[in-house]
PDB file of C-alpha atoms in Angstrom:
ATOM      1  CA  UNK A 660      85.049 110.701 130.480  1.00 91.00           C
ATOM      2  CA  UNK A 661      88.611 110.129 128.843  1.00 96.00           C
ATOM      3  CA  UNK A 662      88.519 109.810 124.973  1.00 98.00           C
ATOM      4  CA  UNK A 663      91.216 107.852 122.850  1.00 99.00           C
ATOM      5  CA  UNK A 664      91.481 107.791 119.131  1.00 99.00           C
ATOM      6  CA  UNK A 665      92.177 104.347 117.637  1.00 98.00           C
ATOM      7  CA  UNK A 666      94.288 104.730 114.108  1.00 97.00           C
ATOM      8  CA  UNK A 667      93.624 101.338 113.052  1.00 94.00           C
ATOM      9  CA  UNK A 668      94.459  99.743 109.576  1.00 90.00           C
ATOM     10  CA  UNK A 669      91.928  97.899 108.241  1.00 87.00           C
ATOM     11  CA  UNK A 670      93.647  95.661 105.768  1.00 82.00           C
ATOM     12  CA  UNK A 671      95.802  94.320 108.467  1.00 72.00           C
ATOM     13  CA  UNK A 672      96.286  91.319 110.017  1.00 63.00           C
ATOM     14  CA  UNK A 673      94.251  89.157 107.267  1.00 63.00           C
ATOM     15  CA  UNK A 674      91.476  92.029 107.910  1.00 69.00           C
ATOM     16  CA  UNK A 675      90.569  90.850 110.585  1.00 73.00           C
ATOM     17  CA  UNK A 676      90.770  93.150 113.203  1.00 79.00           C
ATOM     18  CA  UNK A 677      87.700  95.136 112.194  1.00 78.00           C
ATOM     19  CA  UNK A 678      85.667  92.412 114.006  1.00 82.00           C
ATOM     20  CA  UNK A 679      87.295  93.459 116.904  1.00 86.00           C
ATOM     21  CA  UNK A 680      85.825  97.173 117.001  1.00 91.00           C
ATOM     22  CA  UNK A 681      82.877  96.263 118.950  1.00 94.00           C
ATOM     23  CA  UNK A 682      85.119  94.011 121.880  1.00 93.00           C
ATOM     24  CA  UNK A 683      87.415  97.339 122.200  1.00 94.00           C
ATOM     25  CA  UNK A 684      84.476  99.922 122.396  1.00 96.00           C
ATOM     26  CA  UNK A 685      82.916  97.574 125.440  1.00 97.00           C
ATOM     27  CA  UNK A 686      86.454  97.015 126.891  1.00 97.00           C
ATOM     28  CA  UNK A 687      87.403 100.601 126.834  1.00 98.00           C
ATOM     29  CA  UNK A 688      83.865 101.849 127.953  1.00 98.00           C
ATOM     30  CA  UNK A 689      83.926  99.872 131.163  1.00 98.00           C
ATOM     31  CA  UNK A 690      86.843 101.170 131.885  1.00 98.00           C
ATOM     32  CA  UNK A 691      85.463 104.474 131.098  1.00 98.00           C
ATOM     33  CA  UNK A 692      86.965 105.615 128.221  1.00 98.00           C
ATOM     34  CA  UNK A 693      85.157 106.524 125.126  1.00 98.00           C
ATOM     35  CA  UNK A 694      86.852 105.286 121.759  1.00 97.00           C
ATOM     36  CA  UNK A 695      86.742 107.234 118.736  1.00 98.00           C
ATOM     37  CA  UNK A 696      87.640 105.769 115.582  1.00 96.00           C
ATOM     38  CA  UNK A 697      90.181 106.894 112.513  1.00 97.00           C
ATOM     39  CA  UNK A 698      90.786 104.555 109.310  1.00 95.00           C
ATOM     40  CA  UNK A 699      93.610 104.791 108.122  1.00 94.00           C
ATOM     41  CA  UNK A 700      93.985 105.130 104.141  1.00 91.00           C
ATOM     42  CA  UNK A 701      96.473 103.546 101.657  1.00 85.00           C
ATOM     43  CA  UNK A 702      97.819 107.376 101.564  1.00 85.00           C
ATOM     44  CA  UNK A 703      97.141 110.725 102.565  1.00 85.00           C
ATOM     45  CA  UNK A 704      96.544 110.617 106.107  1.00 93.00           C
ATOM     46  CA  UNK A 705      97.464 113.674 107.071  1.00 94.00           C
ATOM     47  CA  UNK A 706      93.859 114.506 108.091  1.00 96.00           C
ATOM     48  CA  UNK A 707      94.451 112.293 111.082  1.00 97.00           C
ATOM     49  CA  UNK A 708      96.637 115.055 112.610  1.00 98.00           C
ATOM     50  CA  UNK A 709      93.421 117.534 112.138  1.00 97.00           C
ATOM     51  CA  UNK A 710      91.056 115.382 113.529  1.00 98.00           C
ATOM     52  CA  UNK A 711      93.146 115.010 116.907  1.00 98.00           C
ATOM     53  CA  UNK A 712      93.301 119.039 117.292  1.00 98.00           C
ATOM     54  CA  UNK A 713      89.844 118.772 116.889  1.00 98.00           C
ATOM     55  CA  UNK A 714      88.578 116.521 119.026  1.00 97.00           C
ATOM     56  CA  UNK A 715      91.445 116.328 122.046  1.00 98.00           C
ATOM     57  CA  UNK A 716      91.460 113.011 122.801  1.00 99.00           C
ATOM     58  CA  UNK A 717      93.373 111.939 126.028  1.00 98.00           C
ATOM     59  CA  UNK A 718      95.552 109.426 124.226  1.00 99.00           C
ATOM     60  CA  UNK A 719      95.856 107.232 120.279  1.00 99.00           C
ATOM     61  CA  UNK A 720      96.280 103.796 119.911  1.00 98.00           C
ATOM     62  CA  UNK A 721      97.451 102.485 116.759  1.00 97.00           C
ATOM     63  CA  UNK A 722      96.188  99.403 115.085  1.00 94.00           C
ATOM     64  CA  UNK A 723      98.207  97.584 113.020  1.00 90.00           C
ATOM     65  CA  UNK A 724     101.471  96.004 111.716  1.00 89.00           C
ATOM     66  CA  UNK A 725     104.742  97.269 111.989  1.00 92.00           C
ATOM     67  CA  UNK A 726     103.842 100.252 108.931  1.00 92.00           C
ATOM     68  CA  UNK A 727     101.055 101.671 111.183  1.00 94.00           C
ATOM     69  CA  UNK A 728     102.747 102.346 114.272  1.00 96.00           C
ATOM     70  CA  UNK A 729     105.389 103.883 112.180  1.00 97.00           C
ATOM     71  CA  UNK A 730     102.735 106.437 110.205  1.00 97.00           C
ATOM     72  CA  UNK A 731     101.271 107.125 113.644  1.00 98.00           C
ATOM     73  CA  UNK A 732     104.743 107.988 115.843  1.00 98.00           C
ATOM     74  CA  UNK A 733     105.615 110.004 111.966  1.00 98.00           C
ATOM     75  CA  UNK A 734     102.085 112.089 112.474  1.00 98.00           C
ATOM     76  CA  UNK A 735     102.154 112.488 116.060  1.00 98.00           C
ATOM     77  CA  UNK A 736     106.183 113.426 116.257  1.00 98.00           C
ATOM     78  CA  UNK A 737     106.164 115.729 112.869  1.00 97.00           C
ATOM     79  CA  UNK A 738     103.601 117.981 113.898  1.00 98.00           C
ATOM     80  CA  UNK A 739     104.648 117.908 117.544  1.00 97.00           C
ATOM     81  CA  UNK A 740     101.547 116.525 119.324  1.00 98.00           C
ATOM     82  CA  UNK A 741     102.923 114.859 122.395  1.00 97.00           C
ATOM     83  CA  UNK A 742     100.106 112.759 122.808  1.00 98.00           C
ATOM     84  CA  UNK A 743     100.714 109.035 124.836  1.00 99.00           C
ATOM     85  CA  UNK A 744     100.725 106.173 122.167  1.00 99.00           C
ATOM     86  CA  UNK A 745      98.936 102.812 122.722  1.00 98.00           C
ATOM     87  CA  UNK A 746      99.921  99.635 120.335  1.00 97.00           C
ATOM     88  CA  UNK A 747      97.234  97.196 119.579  1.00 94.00           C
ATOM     89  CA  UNK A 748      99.160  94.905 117.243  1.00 86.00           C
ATOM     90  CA  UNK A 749      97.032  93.177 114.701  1.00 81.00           C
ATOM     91  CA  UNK A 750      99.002  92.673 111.657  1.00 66.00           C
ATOM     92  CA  UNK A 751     101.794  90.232 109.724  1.00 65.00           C
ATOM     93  CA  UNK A 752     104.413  91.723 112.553  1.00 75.00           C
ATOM     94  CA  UNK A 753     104.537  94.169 115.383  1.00 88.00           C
ATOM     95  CA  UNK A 754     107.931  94.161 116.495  1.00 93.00           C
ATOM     96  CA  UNK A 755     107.630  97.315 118.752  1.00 95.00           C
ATOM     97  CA  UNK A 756     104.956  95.737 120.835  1.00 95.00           C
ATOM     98  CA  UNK A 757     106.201  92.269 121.089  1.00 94.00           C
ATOM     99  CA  UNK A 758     109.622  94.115 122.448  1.00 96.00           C
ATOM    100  CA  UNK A 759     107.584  95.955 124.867  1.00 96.00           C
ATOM    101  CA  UNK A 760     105.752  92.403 125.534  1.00 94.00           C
ATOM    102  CA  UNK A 761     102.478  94.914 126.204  1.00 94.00           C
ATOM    103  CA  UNK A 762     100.266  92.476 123.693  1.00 90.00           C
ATOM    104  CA  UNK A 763     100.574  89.144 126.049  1.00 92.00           C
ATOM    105  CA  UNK A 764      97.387  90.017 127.980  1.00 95.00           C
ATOM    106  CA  UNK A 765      95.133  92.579 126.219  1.00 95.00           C
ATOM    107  CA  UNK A 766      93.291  93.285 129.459  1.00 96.00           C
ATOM    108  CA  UNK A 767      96.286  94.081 131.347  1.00 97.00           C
ATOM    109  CA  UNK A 768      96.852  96.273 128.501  1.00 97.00           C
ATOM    110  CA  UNK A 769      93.896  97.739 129.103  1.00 98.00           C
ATOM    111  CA  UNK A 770      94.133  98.930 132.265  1.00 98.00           C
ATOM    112  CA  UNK A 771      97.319  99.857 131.766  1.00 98.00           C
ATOM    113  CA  UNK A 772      96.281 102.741 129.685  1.00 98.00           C
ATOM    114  CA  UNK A 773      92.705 103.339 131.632  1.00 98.00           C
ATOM    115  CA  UNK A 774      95.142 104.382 134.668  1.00 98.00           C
ATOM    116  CA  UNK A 775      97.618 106.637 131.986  1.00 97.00           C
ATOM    117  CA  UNK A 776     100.691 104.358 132.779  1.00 98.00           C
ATOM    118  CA  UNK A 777     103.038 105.127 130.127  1.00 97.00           C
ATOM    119  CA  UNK A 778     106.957 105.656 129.586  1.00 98.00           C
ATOM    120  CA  UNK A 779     109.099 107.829 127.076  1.00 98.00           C
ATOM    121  CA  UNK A 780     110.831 106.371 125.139  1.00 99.00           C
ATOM    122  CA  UNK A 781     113.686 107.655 121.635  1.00 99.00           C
ATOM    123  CA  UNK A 782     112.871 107.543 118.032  1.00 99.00           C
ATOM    124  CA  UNK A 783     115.225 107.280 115.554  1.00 99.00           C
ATOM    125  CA  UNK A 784     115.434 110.568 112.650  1.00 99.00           C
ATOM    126  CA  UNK A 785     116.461 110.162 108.483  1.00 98.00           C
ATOM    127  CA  UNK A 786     116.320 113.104 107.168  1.00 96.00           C
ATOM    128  CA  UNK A 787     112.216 114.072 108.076  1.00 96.00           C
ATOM    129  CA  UNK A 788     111.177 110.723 108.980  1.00 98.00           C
ATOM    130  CA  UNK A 789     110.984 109.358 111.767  1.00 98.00           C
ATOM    131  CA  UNK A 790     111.084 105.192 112.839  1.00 98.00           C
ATOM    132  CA  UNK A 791     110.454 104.027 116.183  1.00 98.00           C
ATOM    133  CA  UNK A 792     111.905 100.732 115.898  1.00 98.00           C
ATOM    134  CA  UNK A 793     114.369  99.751 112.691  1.00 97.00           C
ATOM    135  CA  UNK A 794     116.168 101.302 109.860  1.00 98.00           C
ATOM    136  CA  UNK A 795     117.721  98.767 107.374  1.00 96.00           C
ATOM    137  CA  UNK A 796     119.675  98.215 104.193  1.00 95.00           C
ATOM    138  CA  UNK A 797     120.939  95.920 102.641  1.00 88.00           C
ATOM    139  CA  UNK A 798     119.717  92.167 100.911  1.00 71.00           C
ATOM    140  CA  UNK A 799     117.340  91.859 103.721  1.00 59.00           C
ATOM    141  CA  UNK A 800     116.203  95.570 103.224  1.00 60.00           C
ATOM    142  CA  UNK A 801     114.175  94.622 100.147  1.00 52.00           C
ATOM    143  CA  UNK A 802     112.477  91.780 101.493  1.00 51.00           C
ATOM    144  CA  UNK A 803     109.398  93.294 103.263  1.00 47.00           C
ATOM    145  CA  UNK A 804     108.786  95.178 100.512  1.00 47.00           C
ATOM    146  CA  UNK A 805     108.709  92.505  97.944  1.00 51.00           C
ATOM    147  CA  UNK A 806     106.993  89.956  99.858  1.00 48.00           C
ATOM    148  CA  UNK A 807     103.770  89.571  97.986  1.00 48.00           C
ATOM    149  CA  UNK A 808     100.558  90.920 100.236  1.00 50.00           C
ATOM    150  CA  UNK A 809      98.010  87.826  99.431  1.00 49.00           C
ATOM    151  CA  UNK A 810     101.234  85.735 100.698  1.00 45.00           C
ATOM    152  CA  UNK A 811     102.074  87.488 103.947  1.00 49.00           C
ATOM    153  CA  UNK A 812      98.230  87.982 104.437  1.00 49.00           C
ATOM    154  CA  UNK A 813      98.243  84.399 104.489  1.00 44.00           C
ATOM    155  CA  UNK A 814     101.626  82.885 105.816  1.00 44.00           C
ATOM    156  CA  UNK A 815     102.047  86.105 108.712  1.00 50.00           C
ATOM    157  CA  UNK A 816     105.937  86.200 109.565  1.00 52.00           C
ATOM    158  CA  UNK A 817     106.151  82.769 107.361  1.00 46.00           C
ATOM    159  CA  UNK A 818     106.580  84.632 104.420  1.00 49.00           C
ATOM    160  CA  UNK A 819     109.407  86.980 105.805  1.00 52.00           C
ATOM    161  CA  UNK A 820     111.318  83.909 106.603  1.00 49.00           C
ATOM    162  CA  UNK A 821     110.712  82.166 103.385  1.00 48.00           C
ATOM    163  CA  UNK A 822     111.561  85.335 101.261  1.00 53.00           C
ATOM    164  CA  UNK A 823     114.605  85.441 103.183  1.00 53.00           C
ATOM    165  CA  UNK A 824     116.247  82.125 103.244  1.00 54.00           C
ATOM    166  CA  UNK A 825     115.192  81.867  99.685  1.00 57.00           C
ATOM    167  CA  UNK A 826     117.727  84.903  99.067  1.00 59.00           C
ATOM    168  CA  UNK A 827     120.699  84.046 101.028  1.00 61.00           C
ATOM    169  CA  UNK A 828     122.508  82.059  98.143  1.00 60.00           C
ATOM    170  CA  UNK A 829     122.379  85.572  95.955  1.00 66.00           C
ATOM    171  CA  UNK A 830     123.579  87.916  98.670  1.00 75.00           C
ATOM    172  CA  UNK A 831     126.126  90.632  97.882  1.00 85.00           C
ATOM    173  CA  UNK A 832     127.863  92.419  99.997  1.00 92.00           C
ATOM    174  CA  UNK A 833     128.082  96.230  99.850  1.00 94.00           C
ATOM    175  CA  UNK A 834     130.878  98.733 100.648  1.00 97.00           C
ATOM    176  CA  UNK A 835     129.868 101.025 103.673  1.00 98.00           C
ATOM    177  CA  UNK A 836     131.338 103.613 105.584  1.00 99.00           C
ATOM    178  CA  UNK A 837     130.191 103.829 109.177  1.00 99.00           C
ATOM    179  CA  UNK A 838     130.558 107.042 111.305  1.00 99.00           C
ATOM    180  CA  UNK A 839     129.168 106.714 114.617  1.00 99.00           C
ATOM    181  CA  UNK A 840     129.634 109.301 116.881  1.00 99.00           C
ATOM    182  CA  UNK A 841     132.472 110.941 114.696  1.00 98.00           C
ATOM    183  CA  UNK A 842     134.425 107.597 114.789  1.00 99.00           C
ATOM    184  CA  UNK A 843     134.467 105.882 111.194  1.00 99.00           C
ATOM    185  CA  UNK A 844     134.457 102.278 109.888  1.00 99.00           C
ATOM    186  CA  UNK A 845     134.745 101.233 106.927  1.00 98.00           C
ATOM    187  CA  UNK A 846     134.126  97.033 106.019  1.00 98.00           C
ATOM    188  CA  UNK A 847     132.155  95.000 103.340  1.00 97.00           C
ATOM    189  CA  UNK A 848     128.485  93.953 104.714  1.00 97.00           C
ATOM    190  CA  UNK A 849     125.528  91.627 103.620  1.00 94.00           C
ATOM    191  CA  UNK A 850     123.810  94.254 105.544  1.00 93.00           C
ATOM    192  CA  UNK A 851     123.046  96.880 108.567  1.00 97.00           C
ATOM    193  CA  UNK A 852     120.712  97.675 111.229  1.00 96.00           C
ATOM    194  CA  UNK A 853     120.046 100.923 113.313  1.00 98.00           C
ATOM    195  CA  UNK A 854     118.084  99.314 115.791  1.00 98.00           C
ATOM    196  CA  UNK A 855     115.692 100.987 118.653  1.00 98.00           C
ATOM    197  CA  UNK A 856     114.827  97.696 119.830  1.00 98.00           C
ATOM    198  CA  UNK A 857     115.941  94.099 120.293  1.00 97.00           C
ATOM    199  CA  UNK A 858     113.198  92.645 118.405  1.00 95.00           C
ATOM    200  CA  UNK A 859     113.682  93.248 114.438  1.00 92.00           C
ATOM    201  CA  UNK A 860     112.129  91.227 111.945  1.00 85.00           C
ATOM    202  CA  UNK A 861     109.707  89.289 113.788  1.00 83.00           C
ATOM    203  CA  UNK A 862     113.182  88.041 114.989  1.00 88.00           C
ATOM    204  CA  UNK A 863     113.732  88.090 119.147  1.00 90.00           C
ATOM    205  CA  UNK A 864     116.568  89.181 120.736  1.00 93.00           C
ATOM    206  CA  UNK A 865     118.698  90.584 118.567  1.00 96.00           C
ATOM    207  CA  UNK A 866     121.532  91.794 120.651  1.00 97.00           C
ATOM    208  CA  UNK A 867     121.782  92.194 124.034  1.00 97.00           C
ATOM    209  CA  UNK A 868     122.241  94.930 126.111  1.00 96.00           C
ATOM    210  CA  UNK A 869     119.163  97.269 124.158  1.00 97.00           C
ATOM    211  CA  UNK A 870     117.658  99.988 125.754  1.00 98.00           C
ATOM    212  CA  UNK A 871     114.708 102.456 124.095  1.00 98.00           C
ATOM    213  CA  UNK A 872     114.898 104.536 126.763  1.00 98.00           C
ATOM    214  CA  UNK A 873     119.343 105.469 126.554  1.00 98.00           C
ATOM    215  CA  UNK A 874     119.354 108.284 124.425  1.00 98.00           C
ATOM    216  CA  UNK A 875     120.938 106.040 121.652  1.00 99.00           C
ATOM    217  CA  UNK A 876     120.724 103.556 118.992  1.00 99.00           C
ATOM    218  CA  UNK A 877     122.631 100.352 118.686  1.00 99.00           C
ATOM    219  CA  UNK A 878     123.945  99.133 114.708  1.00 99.00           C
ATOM    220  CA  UNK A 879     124.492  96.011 113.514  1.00 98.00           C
ATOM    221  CA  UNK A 880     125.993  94.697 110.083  1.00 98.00           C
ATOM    222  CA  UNK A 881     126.501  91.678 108.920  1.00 96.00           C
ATOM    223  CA  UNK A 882     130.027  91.112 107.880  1.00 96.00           C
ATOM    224  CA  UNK A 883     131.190  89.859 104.447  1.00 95.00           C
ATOM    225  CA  UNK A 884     131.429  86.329 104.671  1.00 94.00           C
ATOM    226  CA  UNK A 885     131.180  82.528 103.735  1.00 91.00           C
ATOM    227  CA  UNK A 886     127.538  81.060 102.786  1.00 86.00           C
ATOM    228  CA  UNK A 887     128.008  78.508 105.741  1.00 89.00           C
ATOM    229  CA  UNK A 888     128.594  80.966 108.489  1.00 92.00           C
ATOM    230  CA  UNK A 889     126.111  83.593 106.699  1.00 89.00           C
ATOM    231  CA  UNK A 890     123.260  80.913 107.502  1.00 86.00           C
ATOM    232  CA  UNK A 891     124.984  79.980 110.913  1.00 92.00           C
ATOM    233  CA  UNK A 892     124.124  83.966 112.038  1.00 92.00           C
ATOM    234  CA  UNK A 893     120.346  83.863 110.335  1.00 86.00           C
ATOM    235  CA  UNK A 894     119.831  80.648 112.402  1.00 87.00           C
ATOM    236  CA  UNK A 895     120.677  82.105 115.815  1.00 92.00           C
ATOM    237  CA  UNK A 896     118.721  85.050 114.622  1.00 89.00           C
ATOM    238  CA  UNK A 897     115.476  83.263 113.404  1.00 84.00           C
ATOM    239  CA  UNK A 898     116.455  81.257 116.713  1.00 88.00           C
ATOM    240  CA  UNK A 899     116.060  84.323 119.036  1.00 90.00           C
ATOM    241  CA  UNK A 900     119.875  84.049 119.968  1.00 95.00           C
ATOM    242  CA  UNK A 901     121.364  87.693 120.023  1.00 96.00           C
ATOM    243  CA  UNK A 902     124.473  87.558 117.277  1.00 97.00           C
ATOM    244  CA  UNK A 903     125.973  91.199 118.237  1.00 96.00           C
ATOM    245  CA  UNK A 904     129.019  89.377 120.180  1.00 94.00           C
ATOM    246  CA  UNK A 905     129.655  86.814 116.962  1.00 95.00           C
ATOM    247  CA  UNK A 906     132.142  86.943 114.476  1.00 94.00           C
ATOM    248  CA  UNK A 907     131.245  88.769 111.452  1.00 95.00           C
ATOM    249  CA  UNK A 908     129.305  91.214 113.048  1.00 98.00           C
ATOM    250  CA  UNK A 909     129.950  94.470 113.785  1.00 98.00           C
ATOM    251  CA  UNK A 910     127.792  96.347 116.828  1.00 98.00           C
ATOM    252  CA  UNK A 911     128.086 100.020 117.445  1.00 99.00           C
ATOM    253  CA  UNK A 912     126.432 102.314 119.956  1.00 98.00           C
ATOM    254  CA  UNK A 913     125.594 106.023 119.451  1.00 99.00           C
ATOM    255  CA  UNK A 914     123.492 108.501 119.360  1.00 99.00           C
ATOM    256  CA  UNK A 915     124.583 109.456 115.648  1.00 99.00           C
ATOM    257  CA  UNK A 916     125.329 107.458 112.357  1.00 99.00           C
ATOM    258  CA  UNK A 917     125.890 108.316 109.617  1.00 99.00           C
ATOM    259  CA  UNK A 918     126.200 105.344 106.800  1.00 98.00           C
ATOM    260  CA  UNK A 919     127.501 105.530 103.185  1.00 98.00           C
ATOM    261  CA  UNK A 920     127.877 103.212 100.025  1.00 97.00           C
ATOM    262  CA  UNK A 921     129.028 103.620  96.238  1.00 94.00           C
ATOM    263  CA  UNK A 922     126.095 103.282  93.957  1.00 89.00           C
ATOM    264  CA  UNK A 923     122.475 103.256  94.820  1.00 90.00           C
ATOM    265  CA  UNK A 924     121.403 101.450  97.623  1.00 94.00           C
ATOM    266  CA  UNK A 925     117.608 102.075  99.505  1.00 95.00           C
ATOM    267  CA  UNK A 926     116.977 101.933 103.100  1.00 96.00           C
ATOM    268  CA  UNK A 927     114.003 100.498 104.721  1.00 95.00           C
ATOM    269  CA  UNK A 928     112.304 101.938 107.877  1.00 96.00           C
ATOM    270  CA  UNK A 929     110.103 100.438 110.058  1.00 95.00           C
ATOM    271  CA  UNK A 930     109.152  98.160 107.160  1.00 89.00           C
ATOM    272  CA  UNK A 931     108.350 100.940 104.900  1.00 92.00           C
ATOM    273  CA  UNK A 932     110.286 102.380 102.193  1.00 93.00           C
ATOM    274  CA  UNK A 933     113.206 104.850 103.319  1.00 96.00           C
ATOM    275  CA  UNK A 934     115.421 106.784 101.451  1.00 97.00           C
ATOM    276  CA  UNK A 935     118.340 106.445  99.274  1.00 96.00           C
ATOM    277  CA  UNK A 936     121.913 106.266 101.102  1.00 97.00           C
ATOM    278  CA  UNK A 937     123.545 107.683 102.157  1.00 97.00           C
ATOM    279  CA  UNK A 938     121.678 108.292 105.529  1.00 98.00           C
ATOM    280  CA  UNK A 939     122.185 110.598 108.517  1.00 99.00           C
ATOM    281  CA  UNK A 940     120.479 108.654 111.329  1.00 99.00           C
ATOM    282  CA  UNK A 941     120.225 110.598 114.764  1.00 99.00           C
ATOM    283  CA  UNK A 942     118.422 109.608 118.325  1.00 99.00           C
ATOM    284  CA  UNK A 943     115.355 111.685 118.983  1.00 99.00           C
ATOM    285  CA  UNK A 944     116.251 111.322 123.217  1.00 99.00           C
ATOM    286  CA  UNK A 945     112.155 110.652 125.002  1.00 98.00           C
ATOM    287  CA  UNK A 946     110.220 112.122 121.503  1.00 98.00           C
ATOM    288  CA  UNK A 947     107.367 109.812 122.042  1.00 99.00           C
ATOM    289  CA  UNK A 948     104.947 108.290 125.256  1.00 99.00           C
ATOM    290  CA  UNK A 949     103.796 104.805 124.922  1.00 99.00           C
ATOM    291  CA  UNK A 950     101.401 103.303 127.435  1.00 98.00           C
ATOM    292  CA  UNK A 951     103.313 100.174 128.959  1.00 96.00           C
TER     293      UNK A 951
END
């Protein structure tokens, strides 16, 4: 019998998914698969990484917002355990599965990863973290992490939006100095994006033209501009029109970035906290399996 290890979060998704334990053990059995079971912890979840060398599951599935998938594809990548990655998305956002669209029909889903169908796919690498999906700074940076919990627990990807377009009248832009691929840029941005894929945000469709599978990451920044035409590109985004062909923004492709700015300025990644800039961003080419 095949054995998977579902890292689920159990604060996610207005706690809710917890009352879904006993619909996944039945689903998974039938298809026969047992399903063994790690929660995941506020911190510290290192142990997780033990547990899978111990028990040699077939296969994980993480459970969870945007932050879970991230601490997964971080544990499974970091200590090398090349292990194919399910995502059961269950919380405020999950912009990696809705990209993937694997989340439309769970039972499809299902199967899916009964009969081991799975793809590689890149990661992005700061320094020794690793995101799967996003790495952001910038006004909009700050916003997942200052969202208050009891408020995206209860609004979902409401309270993104309403944090955001609550902001735009203080935006400042920032100097940066973009060198992708050994060829620099330097302009004045609202913000940037090192995107994996075109779904960032809770937003669709980003930019066109994304691939997780090139060997490369695509950047976007948001050019210095007028309040009027600064709302005009967070409509089409909100929208789910891709912006990387508009005026005032600036879309790069490579397989390494590296981004700087005067002063203090912190990154985000995958929705969690990131590191100071400057940053040193490179493509980790097919670092992780995900059933699809």
């Amino acid at each position: 019998m095949k054995k998977l290890v579902l890292f689920y979060n159990p604060v996610s998704g207005h706690a809710a998914f917890k009352n879904k334990l006993d619909w996944m053990v039945e689903a998974f059995q039938k298809r026969g698969i047992l399903l063994l079971f790690y929660r995941t912890k506020k911190e510290g979840n290192e142990d997780f990484v033990d547990f899978l060398r111990e028990v040699k599951p077939d296969g994980v599935l993480a459970a969870g917002g945007d932050g879970t998938v991230h601490e997964c594809v971080n544990l499974l990548v970091k200590h090398k355990l090349d292990l194919p990655m399910g995502i059961i998305g269950s919380g405020t956002s999950n912009d990696f599965a809705t990209y993937l669209k694997i989340n439309e029909d769970m039972e499809a889903y299902f199967d899916k990863i009964a009969a081991g169908s799975c793809r590689r796919m890149d990661v992005g690498k700061v320094g020794n973290q690793y995101f799967i999906n996003v790495a952001s700074a910038g006004m909009m940076a700050c916003i997942a992490h200052e969202v208050d919990r009891r408020l995206k627990n209860s609004l979902g990807k409401m309270a993104y939006y309403l944090k955001g377009l609550g902001e735009i009248p203080k935006f400042r832009s920032v100097p940066l100095v973009i060198t992708a691929d050994g060829v620099k840029h330097e302009l004045e941005a609202f913000l940037f994006v090192v995107i994996n894929s075109a779904v960032v945000g809770s937003m669709k469709n980003v930019a066109t033209g994304i691939s997780v599978e090139d060997g490369k990451l695509d950047l976007l920044a948001i050019k210095k501009c007028g309040v009027h035409k600064l709302m005009a590109i967070t409509a089409d985004l909100v929208a789910g029109h891709p912006v990387n062909e508009k005026d005032g923004v600036l879309h790069l492709q490579a397989k390494d970035f590296r981004i700087e700015t005067e002063g203090e300025l912190p990154s985000d990644l995958d929705g969690e906290e990131g590191p100071m800039l400057p940053l040193t961003i490179e493509t980790i080419p097919q670092a992780v399996a995900i059933y699809c």
